[in-house]
Coordinates of C-alpha atoms in Angstrom, one line a residue:
M1 CA 134.8 66.6 100.7
I2 CA 133.0 64.1 99.1
F3 CA 133.6 65.7 95.6
R4 CA 137.4 66.2 96.5
D5 CA 137.7 62.6 97.3
Y6 CA 135.7 61.6 93.8
K7 CA 137.8 64.1 91.7
F8 CA 140.8 62.5 93.4
Q9 CA 139.4 59.1 92.0
I10 CA 138.9 60.0 88.6
V11 CA 142.2 61.9 88.4
F12 CA 144.0 58.9 90.1
R13 CA 142.8 56.4 87.5
L14 CA 143.3 58.6 84.4
G15 CA 147.1 59.1 85.7
I16 CA 147.5 55.6 85.7
L17 CA 145.7 55.4 82.2
T18 CA 148.2 58.3 81.2
L19 CA 151.4 56.1 82.4
L20 CA 150.2 53.1 81.0
G21 CA 149.7 55.0 77.4
Y22 CA 153.2 56.5 77.6
G23 CA 154.3 52.8 78.2
L24 CA 152.6 51.5 75.3
L25 CA 153.8 54.3 73.2
Y26 CA 157.5 53.3 74.3
Y27 CA 157.6 49.7 73.9
T28 CA 155.7 49.7 70.6
F29 CA 157.8 52.4 68.7
I30 CA 161.0 52.8 70.7
D31 CA 162.2 49.9 72.7
V32 CA 160.1 47.5 70.6
N33 CA 159.0 44.6 73.3
Y34 CA 155.6 43.1 72.1
I35 CA 155.1 41.0 75.4
R36 CA 155.5 44.1 77.5
V37 CA 152.9 45.9 75.4
F38 CA 150.6 43.1 75.3
F39 CA 150.6 43.3 79.3
L40 CA 150.7 46.9 79.3
G41 CA 147.4 46.9 77.2
I42 CA 145.7 44.2 79.6
F43 CA 146.5 46.5 82.5
S44 CA 145.1 49.8 80.7
L45 CA 142.0 47.9 79.8
I46 CA 141.2 46.8 83.1
V47 CA 142.0 50.5 84.4
L48 CA 140.0 51.9 81.7
I49 CA 136.7 49.3 82.9
A50 CA 137.4 50.4 86.3
L51 CA 137.0 53.7 85.7
F52 CA 134.0 53.2 83.4
Y53 CA 132.3 50.9 86.0
Y54 CA 133.3 53.6 89.0
L55 CA 131.7 56.3 86.8
I56 CA 128.5 54.4 85.9
R57 CA 128.1 53.5 89.8
V58 CA 128.2 56.8 91.0
H59 CA 126.3 58.1 88.2
K60 CA 123.5 55.6 89.2
L61 CA 123.9 56.1 92.9
T62 CA 123.1 59.7 92.1
S63 CA 120.5 59.3 89.7
S64 CA 118.6 56.9 91.9
F65 CA 118.9 59.4 94.8
L66 CA 117.7 62.5 92.6
D67 CA 114.6 60.3 91.3
A68 CA 113.6 59.6 94.9
I69 CA 113.6 63.1 96.0
L70 CA 111.5 64.0 92.6
N71 CA 108.9 61.5 93.7
N72 CA 109.1 63.1 97.7
D73 CA 110.6 59.4 98.8
F74 CA 112.9 60.6 101.6
T75 CA 112.5 57.0 103.3
V76 CA 115.3 55.6 101.6
K77 CA 118.4 54.7 103.7
Y78 CA 121.7 54.3 102.5
P79 CA 124.2 51.9 103.8
E80 CA 127.1 54.1 105.6
Q81 CA 129.4 51.3 106.0
H82 CA 131.3 50.5 102.1
E83 CA 134.7 49.8 101.5
N84 CA 134.9 52.6 99.3
K85 CA 135.4 55.6 100.8
S86 CA 134.1 58.0 98.1
I87 CA 130.9 55.5 98.4
K88 CA 130.7 55.9 101.9
Q89 CA 131.0 59.6 102.0
L90 CA 128.4 59.9 99.4
F91 CA 125.8 57.5 101.3
R92 CA 126.3 59.4 104.5
K93 CA 125.5 62.9 102.6
F94 CA 122.4 61.4 101.1
N95 CA 121.3 60.3 104.2
L96 CA 121.7 63.6 105.6
V97 CA 119.9 65.4 103.1
N98 CA 116.9 63.0 103.2
E99 CA 116.9 63.4 106.8
R100 CA 116.9 67.5 106.6
F101 CA 113.9 67.1 103.6
S102 CA 112.1 64.6 106.1
Q103 CA 112.3 67.5 108.6
S104 CA 111.2 70.5 106.6
I105 CA 108.0 68.2 105.1
Q106 CA 107.4 67.4 108.5
E107 CA 107.3 71.1 109.8
Q108 CA 105.2 72.1 106.6
A109 CA 102.8 69.8 107.7
N110 CA 102.9 70.7 111.6
Q111 CA 102.4 74.2 110.3
Y112 CA 99.9 73.1 107.9
Q113 CA 97.7 71.4 110.4
Y114 CA 98.6 74.1 113.1
L115 CA 96.9 76.7 110.2
L116 CA 93.7 74.2 109.8
A117 CA 93.3 74.2 113.7
L118 CA 93.6 78.2 113.8
I119 CA 90.9 78.8 111.0
N120 CA 88.6 76.0 112.5
Q121 CA 88.5 77.8 115.6
L122 CA 87.2 81.2 114.0
K123 CA 83.7 82.0 113.7
I124 CA 84.1 83.5 110.4
A125 CA 83.5 81.3 107.6
V126 CA 87.0 80.5 105.5
V127 CA 87.3 79.4 102.1
A128 CA 89.9 79.1 99.5
F129 CA 89.6 77.6 95.8
D130 CA 91.0 77.8 92.6
A131 CA 89.7 79.4 89.2
R132 CA 87.7 75.8 88.7
E133 CA 86.0 76.8 92.1
R134 CA 87.6 73.6 93.6
V135 CA 87.9 74.1 97.4
H136 CA 91.4 73.7 98.8
V137 CA 91.2 74.7 102.0
V138 CA 87.8 75.3 104.4
N139 CA 87.1 75.6 108.0
S140 CA 84.3 74.6 110.2
A141 CA 82.3 77.5 110.1
F142 CA 82.1 77.4 106.4
K143 CA 80.9 73.5 106.7
G144 CA 78.4 74.4 109.1
L145 CA 76.8 77.4 107.0
V146 CA 76.3 75.1 103.9
N147 CA 75.7 72.2 106.0
E148 CA 78.3 69.8 104.8
K149 CA 80.6 67.4 106.3
E150 CA 83.1 68.0 103.5
V151 CA 83.3 70.7 100.9
I152 CA 84.6 69.7 97.5
R153 CA 83.4 72.5 95.2
M154 CA 82.2 75.9 95.7
S155 CA 78.8 74.7 94.2
S156 CA 78.0 73.7 97.9
L157 CA 77.3 77.6 98.3
K158 CA 75.6 77.9 95.3
S159 CA 73.0 75.3 96.5
L160 CA 72.4 77.2 100.0
S161 CA 72.2 80.6 98.1
P162 CA 72.6 81.4 94.8
H163 CA 72.6 85.3 95.3
L164 CA 75.3 84.5 97.8
Y165 CA 77.5 82.5 95.7
K166 CA 77.1 84.8 92.8
E167 CA 78.3 87.4 95.2
V168 CA 81.4 85.9 96.4
I169 CA 82.5 84.7 93.0
S170 CA 82.2 87.8 91.7
L171 CA 84.3 89.8 94.4
E172 CA 87.3 91.6 93.3
P173 CA 90.6 91.1 95.0
N174 CA 91.0 93.0 98.3
Q175 CA 86.9 93.8 98.0
Q176 CA 84.4 94.1 101.0
K177 CA 80.9 94.1 100.6
V178 CA 78.1 93.5 103.0
V179 CA 75.3 90.7 101.4
K180 CA 72.0 90.3 101.9
A181 CA 70.8 86.5 101.5
V182 CA 67.8 84.5 102.1
I183 CA 68.6 80.9 103.7
G184 CA 65.6 79.0 104.5
N185 CA 63.2 81.5 105.6
T186 CA 65.5 83.4 107.6
T187 CA 67.5 86.8 106.2
H188 CA 71.1 87.3 106.9
Q189 CA 73.8 89.8 106.2
F190 CA 77.3 88.6 105.4
S191 CA 80.1 90.6 105.5
V192 CA 82.0 89.1 102.5
A193 CA 86.1 90.2 101.8
A194 CA 88.1 88.3 99.1
S195 CA 92.0 88.2 98.6
I196 CA 94.3 86.5 95.8
F197 CA 97.3 84.5 96.8
K198 CA 99.7 82.3 94.3
L199 CA 101.0 78.9 95.2
R200 CA 103.2 76.9 92.9
Q201 CA 102.3 78.8 90.0
K202 CA 98.4 78.6 90.6
Q203 CA 96.2 81.5 91.7
Y204 CA 93.8 81.0 94.5
T205 CA 90.9 83.0 96.0
L206 CA 90.5 83.3 99.7
V207 CA 87.1 84.4 101.2
S208 CA 86.1 85.1 104.5
M209 CA 82.1 85.4 105.1
Q210 CA 80.6 86.7 108.6
D211 CA 77.0 87.0 109.4
I212 CA 76.7 90.5 110.8
H213 CA 72.9 90.5 110.8
S214 CA 72.7 90.7 114.6
E215 CA 75.4 93.2 114.8
L216 CA 73.8 95.3 112.4
D217 CA 70.5 94.9 114.2
Q218 CA 71.9 95.9 117.1
N219 CA 73.6 99.2 115.6
E220 CA 70.6 99.9 113.6
M221 CA 68.7 100.1 117.1
Q222 CA 71.1 102.2 118.7
A223 CA 71.4 104.6 115.9
W224 CA 67.4 104.8 115.7
Q225 CA 67.5 105.3 119.8
K226 CA 70.1 108.0 119.4
L227 CA 68.0 109.5 116.2
I228 CA 64.8 109.5 118.3
R229 CA 66.1 111.0 121.6
V230 CA 67.4 113.9 119.3
L231 CA 64.0 114.4 117.4
T232 CA 62.3 113.9 120.7
H233 CA 64.5 116.7 122.2
E234 CA 64.3 119.1 119.2
I235 CA 60.4 119.0 118.7
M236 CA 59.8 119.0 122.7
N237 CA 62.1 122.0 122.8
S238 CA 59.3 123.8 120.4
V239 CA 56.0 122.1 121.3
A240 CA 56.2 122.8 125.2
P241 CA 56.5 126.3 124.9
V242 CA 53.8 126.6 122.1
V243 CA 51.6 124.6 124.8
S244 CA 52.5 126.4 127.5
L245 CA 51.8 130.0 125.9
S246 CA 48.9 128.5 124.2
G247 CA 47.4 127.9 127.6
S248 CA 48.1 131.3 128.7
L249 CA 46.7 133.1 125.8
E250 CA 43.5 131.2 126.3
S251 CA 43.2 132.1 129.8
I252 CA 43.5 135.5 128.8
V253 CA 41.2 135.5 125.9
Q254 CA 38.7 133.6 128.4
S255 CA 39.1 136.2 131.2
T256 CA 39.0 139.4 128.6
N257 CA 35.8 141.5 128.3
T258 CA 35.4 144.5 125.9
N259 CA 36.8 146.9 128.2
S260 CA 40.1 144.8 128.8
F261 CA 40.4 143.9 125.4
V262 CA 42.8 147.0 124.3
E263 CA 45.0 146.2 127.7
N264 CA 45.3 142.6 126.6
K265 CA 45.9 143.3 122.7
K266 CA 49.7 143.6 123.2
T267 CA 50.1 140.6 125.2
L268 CA 47.9 138.5 123.1
L269 CA 50.1 139.6 119.9
E270 CA 53.6 139.0 121.6
G271 CA 52.2 135.4 122.4
M272 CA 51.1 134.8 118.9
D273 CA 54.5 136.0 117.8
A274 CA 56.4 133.7 119.8
I275 CA 54.1 130.9 118.7
K276 CA 54.7 131.6 115.0
V277 CA 58.6 132.2 115.8
R278 CA 58.7 128.6 117.5
S279 CA 56.3 126.9 114.6
Q280 CA 58.7 128.4 111.8
G281 CA 61.6 126.8 113.9
L282 CA 59.8 123.5 113.7
M283 CA 59.1 124.0 110.1
N284 CA 62.9 124.4 109.8
F285 CA 63.4 121.4 111.2
T286 CA 61.2 119.5 109.3
Q287 CA 62.9 121.1 106.3
A288 CA 66.2 120.0 107.3
Y289 CA 65.1 116.6 108.0
R290 CA 63.3 116.4 104.5
K291 CA 66.6 117.7 103.2
L292 CA 68.6 114.9 105.0
T293 CA 66.7 112.1 103.9
R294 CA 66.3 113.4 100.2
V295 CA 70.0 113.4 99.2
P296 CA 70.6 112.9 95.6
A297 CA 72.3 110.3 94.0
P298 CA 75.9 111.4 92.7
N299 CA 76.4 112.2 89.2
L300 CA 79.9 110.6 89.1
K301 CA 82.2 112.4 87.0
E302 CA 85.8 112.1 85.8
V303 CA 87.6 115.2 87.3
E304 CA 91.3 116.4 87.3
V305 CA 92.2 116.9 91.2
S306 CA 94.0 120.6 90.4
K307 CA 90.7 121.7 88.8
F308 CA 88.3 120.3 91.4
L309 CA 90.2 121.7 94.1
Q310 CA 91.1 125.4 92.8
P311 CA 87.4 126.6 93.1
I312 CA 87.5 125.7 97.1
E313 CA 90.7 127.0 97.3
T314 CA 89.5 130.4 95.9
L315 CA 86.2 130.5 98.0
F316 CA 88.4 130.2 101.2
R317 CA 91.1 132.1 100.4
Q318 CA 88.8 135.0 100.0
S319 CA 86.7 134.4 102.9
L320 CA 90.1 134.1 105.1
T321 CA 91.8 137.2 103.8
E322 CA 90.7 139.4 106.6
T323 CA 91.9 136.9 109.2
D324 CA 95.3 135.5 110.2
I325 CA 94.0 132.3 109.5
K326 CA 96.8 130.3 107.6
F327 CA 95.1 128.2 104.8
T328 CA 96.9 125.8 102.5
V329 CA 96.2 123.2 99.5
Q330 CA 98.6 120.1 98.9
A331 CA 98.1 117.8 96.2
N332 CA 100.5 115.1 96.2
G333 CA 100.0 114.2 92.6
N334 CA 97.6 115.2 90.1
A335 CA 95.2 112.0 89.1
N336 CA 91.5 111.8 88.0
L337 CA 88.7 111.3 90.5
L338 CA 85.7 109.6 89.7
L339 CA 82.9 111.9 91.8
D340 CA 80.3 114.3 92.0
P341 CA 81.9 117.7 91.9
D342 CA 78.8 119.5 93.4
L343 CA 78.1 117.2 96.3
M344 CA 81.9 116.6 97.0
Q345 CA 82.4 120.5 97.4
Q346 CA 79.5 120.8 99.3
V347 CA 81.3 118.1 101.4
L348 CA 84.6 119.4 101.8
I349 CA 83.1 123.4 102.1
N350 CA 81.2 122.1 105.3
L351 CA 84.3 120.2 106.4
L352 CA 86.3 123.5 105.9
K353 CA 83.8 125.7 107.5
N354 CA 83.8 123.7 110.6
A355 CA 87.3 123.9 110.6
Q356 CA 87.3 127.5 110.5
E357 CA 84.8 127.7 113.2
A358 CA 87.3 125.4 115.2
V359 CA 90.4 127.6 115.3
D360 CA 91.9 130.3 116.8
S361 CA 91.8 133.5 114.2
T362 CA 95.0 134.4 115.2
N363 CA 97.2 131.6 114.8
G364 CA 94.8 129.3 113.1
E365 CA 96.0 126.7 110.3
I366 CA 93.7 124.8 108.1
R367 CA 94.9 122.4 105.7
L368 CA 93.3 120.9 102.5
T369 CA 95.5 117.6 101.5
Y370 CA 94.9 115.3 98.6
N371 CA 97.2 111.8 98.7
S372 CA 97.1 109.1 96.1
Q373 CA 97.3 105.8 97.8
P374 CA 99.5 102.7 96.3
D375 CA 96.3 100.5 96.8
G376 CA 94.5 102.4 94.2
H377 CA 92.4 104.7 96.9
T378 CA 92.4 108.4 97.1
T379 CA 92.4 110.6 100.5
L380 CA 91.1 114.2 100.9
I381 CA 92.1 115.3 104.4
V382 CA 90.6 118.4 105.8
S383 CA 93.0 119.0 108.8
D384 CA 93.3 122.2 111.6
N385 CA 94.9 122.8 114.4
G386 CA 92.0 123.8 116.8
T387 CA 91.5 122.5 120.3
G388 CA 89.8 119.3 118.9
I389 CA 86.1 117.7 119.6
P390 CA 85.8 116.7 123.1
E391 CA 85.9 113.2 124.1
E392 CA 82.3 113.1 125.3
I393 CA 80.7 114.3 122.0
A394 CA 83.2 112.6 119.5
D395 CA 81.0 109.4 118.9
Q396 CA 77.8 111.8 118.4
I397 CA 79.0 114.1 115.5
F398 CA 77.5 112.3 112.8
I399 CA 74.1 111.8 114.4
P400 CA 71.4 114.0 112.4
F401 CA 70.4 117.3 114.2
Y402 CA 73.2 116.6 116.7
T403 CA 74.9 120.0 117.3
T404 CA 76.4 122.1 119.7
K405 CA 76.4 125.5 117.8
A406 CA 73.8 127.7 119.0
E407 CA 73.1 128.2 115.3
G408 CA 73.9 124.9 113.9
S409 CA 71.2 122.4 112.2
G410 CA 73.1 119.5 113.2
I411 CA 72.9 117.9 109.6
G412 CA 76.1 118.9 108.1
L413 CA 78.4 116.0 109.1
S414 CA 75.4 113.3 108.9
L415 CA 74.8 114.7 105.3
A416 CA 78.6 114.9 104.2
K417 CA 78.9 111.2 105.4
Q418 CA 75.9 110.1 103.5
I419 CA 77.0 111.7 100.6
I420 CA 80.8 109.7 101.0
Q421 CA 78.9 106.7 101.4
Q422 CA 77.0 107.3 98.3
H423 CA 80.7 107.4 96.5
G424 CA 81.6 104.1 98.1
G425 CA 83.9 106.0 100.4
Q426 CA 84.2 106.8 104.1
L427 CA 84.4 109.4 105.9
T428 CA 86.5 109.2 109.5
F429 CA 88.1 111.6 111.9
E430 CA 91.0 111.7 114.3
T431 CA 91.0 114.4 117.0
S432 CA 93.2 115.6 119.8
N433 CA 94.2 118.6 121.9
N434 CA 96.3 119.9 118.8
G435 CA 93.9 119.6 116.2
T436 CA 91.2 117.6 114.1
S437 CA 91.6 116.0 110.7
F438 CA 89.0 114.5 108.5
Y439 CA 89.6 111.9 106.1
I440 CA 87.6 111.3 103.1
K441 CA 88.6 107.9 101.5
L442 CA 87.7 107.1 98.0

């Protein structure tokens, strides 16, 4: 509406100038009348000056309005009572735009204050800084960590712990790690994560830090309790019968004379053989424990997925030829993996053997799948359609020496998880009545 009226004002004045121009031409060259030419010239000059003044005024008003916007000044109030209808409407729109901008800025300020209040309630330390390590957002937990009321630069963290500062600054986008740092005379362990975001063409790093030392201590204690419980169970299973049998043999020997020795010889030999068997079992258990605690460091190599999976596929296809178990291998993509082929094949073989034991030999199905994730990670999945892992033992399957198999050692899954962790990956699982899937994320 404003611009329509603005155009009308311009066209109206140009129309008058055009008519006056025709009049000047007519009375100058056709019906010569210099008095009329003089007055028409005066009128043309007045209209031209008025048009020029109108254009300059609108331009100045618009320029002043835009300058105020560029300076984030939305407090200017333009008078809506004006004799010129176009200017009046222009001022009204100016005021409306200022009002909308003011509301938007106020909403953004409210959202920012809400965000600050939200992160200040977090017990996790949060800080955002730019490429020059200048802090732009920080919460109360981070201030409390560095023991400063105001945090201007990341050097505040450096003063607290140079090692922690170095680890935080060197974090890659979307990277998460546990950092051990000594603050004062106390050792802390922080779970540190970083992400990158851009705002107004500038890049910022957002870091979150949580002291998980107490949680790790608690988890470590629980892990030790579970391990000791299993070790005690295994050792007592071997030692108790040996002690009992030794006592019985001792009684036989003490009560045996020369005449009855031949009669008790068979009993003594059977008893000593039983002690030998149990002692060998205890020795095997000790060897298994040594194997678990001496996992070699992975010798990482770049391996093509198809070539890595081929030997495993061949091995299990041959072992399943005499059964009705369906075995499929699917590689979604053929990227290169950085891993230790021998150790990783050992993990997959262990998982596939577990899957083979879990499925029905008549209509069982086992799948080995490779997926490449958009975030750059890769996932190997071993899944079966067995009956699943019972809920009551699901949280214990990675505990060393825990097993439900009569001939099992109980170190397979715990060893597999340790190998995956040495590769910087994760071993997780999902289970239901329709089967179980183990996920290796690298």
